[in-house]
Amino acid sequence: LQYEYFNAVLINERDEEGNYLELGKEFILVPNDHFNNLPVNISLSDVQVPTNMYNKDPAIVNGVYWSESLNKVFVDNFDRDPSLIWQYFGSAKGFFRQYPGIKWEPDENGVIAFDCRNRKWYIQAATSPKDVVILVDVSGSMKGLRLTIAKQTVSSILDTLGDDDFFNIIAYNEELHYVEPCLNGTLVQADRANKEHFREHLDKLFAKGIGMLDIALNEAFNMLNEFNHTGQGSICSQAIMLITDGAVDTYDTIFAKYNWPDRKVRIFTYLIGREAAFADNLKWMACANKGFFTQISTLADVQENVMEYLHVLSRPKVIDQEHDVVWTEAYIDSTLADDQGLVLMTTVAMPVFSKQNETRSKGILLGVVGTDVPVKELLKTIPKYKLGIHGYAFAITNNGYILTHPELRPLYEEGKKRRKPNYSSVDLSEVEWEDRDDVLRNAMVNRKTGKFSMEVKKTVDKGKRVLVMTNDYYYTDIKGTPFSLGVALSRGHGKYFFRGNVTVEEGLHDLEHPDVSLADEWSYCNTDLHPEHRQMTQLEAIKRYLTGKEPLLQCKYFVKYACSDKELIQEVLFDAVVSAPIEAYWTSLALNKSENSDKGVEVAFLGTRTGLSRINLFVGPEQLTNQDFLTAEDKENIFNADHFPLWYRRAAEQIPGSFVYSIPFSTETANKSNVVTASTAIQLLDDRKSPVVAAVGIQMKLEFFQRKFWTASRQCASLDGRCAISCDDEAINCYLIDNNGFILVSEDYRQTGYFFGEVEGAVMNKLLTMGSFKRITLYDYQAMCRTNKESSDSAHSLLDPYNAFFAAVKWIMTELVLFLVEFNLCSWWHSDLTAKAQRLKQTLEPCDTEYPAFVSERTIKETTGNIACDDCFKSFVIQQIPSSNLFMVVVDNECFCDSVPPITMAPIEIRYILLFAKRSLLNYLVHNESLKCERLKSQKIRRRPESCHGFHPEENARECGGVSGLSAKPPLVLLPLLLTIFSR
């Protein structure tokens, strides 16, 4: 077939003479704001072919040709639903058709490693869940490059396993060697952590001895049988992957004992090396057990040959003609990162197969079609403004992994925004960790509908502060998906909703003020449906909708919609009218120069429950000390999709009428800030039967705030105004700390922003003992810890197929010279690639940490104390500042308690080195390896996918990788058939 198509890598590329390259014709690309201003073609799709495949391979060209009809389908879908993003078709042959068309750029090595068949959406849609035992031959004949190819084959198989699959790896010679010894006789879930754990152990394999395959097969069958009877695992497909350089027998007696006549366990055989002496035996094993045989001669062959087993496992689903829809876990689409940050996506996909009756028994999978869905789209039906100040929505997968949650932190190193390696497999129990018995998690995994309550400790302000509250959780399943949805409401918020009423004209008048804004991440109007609306802010959309200038906009206004949850815009109008007078008050303050003569107060702000904000600057924008405050760069202090601003949330937890003061924490090592923020909540009633309807505050220069404090501290009530003792005395130190123990004012300016316990450890320790402050232990199961890791040029580097290619070239050259002699000189020359030149390299790795937070006791207004130090008594007094979250602390400066260490908030890594288990009166110490083993074996409750297509009676098992070349003895070929007949 002669056919020219648009190759995504070659489009618009020209040769030295200025002519378009073959497959690189002109392809119009226009920046599109719906796709983050990426240059795309919304009229056509284009095709990406993996680097290791030939662009004009007949199978590729033929598939691209017949799939061209998808162009119209993609365009029609986008016309019907303009909120759609990427649509695509991944072919079983390896090419990837994507709409809208976009140019693909190779990496710095000129490589595009993307292969759609390796992606989770493809594998999940193409196959059913599976239990897999991988058998690796480590006998002496596997030395050298053969063992390296075998390891790469195992690694590639692991790449094809997902969270719904289970596996184990056994190496064999004359004995069995579990790659992870503690998992003897069982399977583990193929999540990312477990697969990486096994990959690390692959480096420890070495070849010696004689291969006793019969022992390995017996072990594999027994393991699969016993594991299946426990009710664990996939309870669907089962397979044994055999990776070897040969088999001296067909082992039909073992298959007859365990697998015939039903043949429920498929056998996939991978012959390593170019020799074919034992190929017939391996072919026969695969064909007699509904599997597939393939030969892998070089590292470059690995990936394509491993993929063959997926096509075999897809046969039953194809024969059943089932278009099972699958959804993936959340992942980051870096191409669509916008001003609001990263975009979490999930893919919905389904298989595409041939419906021709003459090929039905072959179960020919053509590929998988899919589209990306932003996770936030699943939550748009939940009105944020009705969840209360601390309320939030979240969703999890059937495995308990977070799809979306405000506490999910997929990135680290904030400036660089690197993805955490395990961000897509964070379990709900790792963020809602107070639920020690997994009651909430398990109910949601089992797709139940219900309610659950517990006390929670929610961290804010970059994890430095904690809010202790009681959450009520409501949960149910999301129909048509494997996901469950939860909503958390904090008691005291979200139960009552204040409702007001004003005319549209009044509201529009007060929305016209230039300092009014709305939460752009909230959905007041749907601006995604029409291209001409996508550049509008939510405030602009509301104005144009209410004035009739944009009748096609869909907005939540109760006059048009009768439903009570469509009234958000009406409440916005009410808040605009009610809050408008504060603008006049701020203007009067600005005009009254005596009130703010030194411009210490820089910003005043107000936010309401509907996401409306008013901001007034008392200085020019260029004069602001904190340029990011109340902008999109400072997400924690603005209304966004997940939470209310930090100053709003903290003010809501204070006693009504009091102010909460704080110094913002920087992300830098030196925690310095030059501003102080103060805010207070606005309620209609003080007994909290009315909700908090707004919060108001100011941000001022730190130097201005501290000067005010020192001035006030020198004023006394005596007749002459003098103080018997003041903070100017060298015998004492004065501090102003907040309710979490952070210093706002100190005589040593360098201590500003530090935790009080780091400066006055003895005093803080006494305050904890006396109950003035309490310590709250927190856990971070998404932390990244610095660790010293061995870096070596070992065989592990060969698991990268592109780096390994050069090793393959070297091996081939050796074989060309020594093709008549078969001995281990190849291994000797290859040894420079496997010898370990070890060195330590500091890296960041996922870890669990424990750290403290501190909160003051509200009922204690004043406390004095004495601390017995080495040779003196250190006295102090702490007094609460009325109507605030602040405390003044005066400490004796003449007595030093050097024996009492500072109290820090530094996180401590939970290394799981020792486990203390109480049994009767004995305490048992369990060493690190034992505990790691228990953690590997422990499996949380998960829900299997409802669809399973493990077998089909019409399946044509003769398509097994070279049946025509079989030379096994006729009785052996007929044995499975005879067993089937006699069993009836």
PDB file of C-alpha atoms in Angstrom, residues 120 124 161-167 188-195 327-331 344-346 375 378 394-405 407-408 421-432 438 440-442 444-447 478 481-486 781-782 935-936 938-943:
ATOM      1  CA  LYS A 120      -1.975   1.912  31.385  1.00  0.00           C
ATOM      2  CA  GLN A 124      -6.370  -1.938  30.983  1.00  0.00           C
ATOM      3  CA  LEU A 161       1.273  -4.891  34.729  1.00  0.00           C
ATOM      4  CA  GLY A 162      -1.102  -2.493  36.467  1.00  0.00           C
ATOM      5  CA  ASP A 163      -2.749  -1.970  39.820  1.00  0.00           C
ATOM      6  CA  ASP A 164      -5.403  -4.624  39.122  1.00  0.00           C
ATOM      7  CA  ASP A 165      -2.757  -7.300  38.467  1.00  0.00           C
ATOM      8  CA  PHE A 166      -0.713  -9.532  40.821  1.00  0.00           C
ATOM      9  CA  PHE A 167       2.689 -11.115  40.272  1.00  0.00           C
ATOM     10  CA  VAL A 188       1.703  -9.160  45.387  1.00  0.00           C
ATOM     11  CA  GLN A 189      -0.193  -6.331  43.775  1.00  0.00           C
ATOM     12  CA  ALA A 190       1.570  -4.858  40.771  1.00  0.00           C
ATOM     13  CA  ASP A 191       1.584  -1.297  42.057  1.00  0.00           C
ATOM     14  CA  ARG A 192       4.487   0.986  41.325  1.00  0.00           C
ATOM     15  CA  ALA A 193       6.238   0.507  44.670  1.00  0.00           C
ATOM     16  CA  ASN A 194       6.195  -3.290  44.433  1.00  0.00           C
ATOM     17  CA  LYS A 195       7.410  -3.321  40.839  1.00  0.00           C
ATOM     18  CA  TRP A 327     -10.846   4.528  33.620  1.00  0.00           C
ATOM     19  CA  THR A 328      -7.264   5.068  34.725  1.00  0.00           C
ATOM     20  CA  GLU A 329      -5.912   6.524  37.944  1.00  0.00           C
ATOM     21  CA  ALA A 330      -4.986  10.207  38.003  1.00  0.00           C
ATOM     22  CA  TYR A 331      -1.896  11.443  36.209  1.00  0.00           C
ATOM     23  CA  LEU A 344      -4.718  16.107  36.881  1.00  0.00           C
ATOM     24  CA  MET A 345      -6.275  13.859  34.265  1.00  0.00           C
ATOM     25  CA  THR A 346      -7.898  10.466  33.980  1.00  0.00           C
ATOM     26  CA  VAL A 375     -10.411  15.252  37.093  1.00  0.00           C
ATOM     27  CA  LEU A 378     -15.906  15.075  37.745  1.00  0.00           C
ATOM     28  CA  PHE A 394     -12.431  14.001  46.904  1.00  0.00           C
ATOM     29  CA  ALA A 395     -12.520  10.820  44.852  1.00  0.00           C
ATOM     30  CA  ILE A 396     -10.678   7.476  44.936  1.00  0.00           C
ATOM     31  CA  THR A 397     -10.218   4.495  42.636  1.00  0.00           C
ATOM     32  CA  ASN A 398     -11.253   0.870  43.174  1.00  0.00           C
ATOM     33  CA  ASN A 399      -7.789   0.283  44.656  1.00  0.00           C
ATOM     34  CA  GLY A 400      -8.190   3.052  47.222  1.00  0.00           C
ATOM     35  CA  TYR A 401      -5.805   5.409  45.413  1.00  0.00           C
ATOM     36  CA  ILE A 402      -6.579   9.105  45.351  1.00  0.00           C
ATOM     37  CA  LEU A 403      -8.013  10.443  42.125  1.00  0.00           C
ATOM     38  CA  THR A 404      -8.311  13.935  43.587  1.00  0.00           C
ATOM     39  CA  HIS A 405      -7.977  15.322  47.104  1.00  0.00           C
ATOM     40  CA  GLU A 407      -4.062  17.056  50.359  1.00  0.00           C
ATOM     41  CA  LEU A 408      -2.616  15.270  47.308  1.00  0.00           C
ATOM     42  CA  PRO A 421       7.501   8.971  41.482  1.00  0.00           C
ATOM     43  CA  ASN A 422       4.536   7.586  43.428  1.00  0.00           C
ATOM     44  CA  TYR A 423       2.076  10.462  43.070  1.00  0.00           C
ATOM     45  CA  SER A 424      -0.531   8.383  41.219  1.00  0.00           C
ATOM     46  CA  SER A 425      -0.683   5.657  43.892  1.00  0.00           C
ATOM     47  CA  VAL A 426      -1.218   7.675  47.072  1.00  0.00           C
ATOM     48  CA  ASP A 427      -3.750   5.793  49.168  1.00  0.00           C
ATOM     49  CA  LEU A 428      -6.664   7.558  50.843  1.00  0.00           C
ATOM     50  CA  SER A 429      -5.417   6.258  54.193  1.00  0.00           C
ATOM     51  CA  GLU A 430      -2.232   8.278  53.679  1.00  0.00           C
ATOM     52  CA  VAL A 431      -4.056  11.619  53.731  1.00  0.00           C
ATOM     53  CA  GLU A 432      -7.036  10.756  55.943  1.00  0.00           C
ATOM     54  CA  ASP A 438      -9.707   2.339  57.254  1.00  0.00           C
ATOM     55  CA  LEU A 440     -13.952   5.373  55.397  1.00  0.00           C
ATOM     56  CA  ARG A 441     -11.510   3.986  52.838  1.00  0.00           C
ATOM     57  CA  ASN A 442     -12.938   0.491  52.795  1.00  0.00           C
ATOM     58  CA  MET A 444     -15.645   3.816  49.540  1.00  0.00           C
ATOM     59  CA  VAL A 445     -13.601   1.066  47.894  1.00  0.00           C
ATOM     60  CA  ASN A 446     -16.633  -1.222  48.239  1.00  0.00           C
ATOM     61  CA  ARG A 447     -18.750   1.478  46.536  1.00  0.00           C
ATOM     62  CA  ILE A 478     -19.766   7.478  40.708  1.00  0.00           C
ATOM     63  CA  THR A 481     -16.755   4.513  36.625  1.00  0.00           C
ATOM     64  CA  PRO A 482     -14.639   2.550  39.132  1.00  0.00           C
ATOM     65  CA  PHE A 483     -14.461   5.677  41.314  1.00  0.00           C
ATOM     66  CA  SER A 484     -16.124   6.660  44.570  1.00  0.00           C
ATOM     67  CA  LEU A 485     -16.854  10.229  45.601  1.00  0.00           C
ATOM     68  CA  GLY A 486     -16.579  11.711  49.074  1.00  0.00           C
ATOM     69  CA  TYR A 781       3.023   9.894  54.001  1.00  0.00           C
ATOM     70  CA  GLN A 782       3.900  11.898  50.873  1.00  0.00           C
ATOM     71  CA  ARG A 935       4.628  -4.415  54.671  1.00  0.00           C
ATOM     72  CA  LEU A 936       5.066  -6.087  51.286  1.00  0.00           C
ATOM     73  CA  SER A 938       0.025  -6.624  53.723  1.00  0.00           C
ATOM     74  CA  GLN A 939      -2.628  -5.781  51.185  1.00  0.00           C
ATOM     75  CA  LYS A 940      -5.364  -3.265  51.789  1.00  0.00           C
ATOM     76  CA  ILE A 941      -8.890  -4.014  50.718  1.00  0.00           C
ATOM     77  CA  ARG A 942      -9.433  -3.358  47.021  1.00  0.00           C
ATOM     78  CA  ARG A 943     -12.332  -3.935  44.656  1.00  0.00           C
TER      79      ARG A 943
END
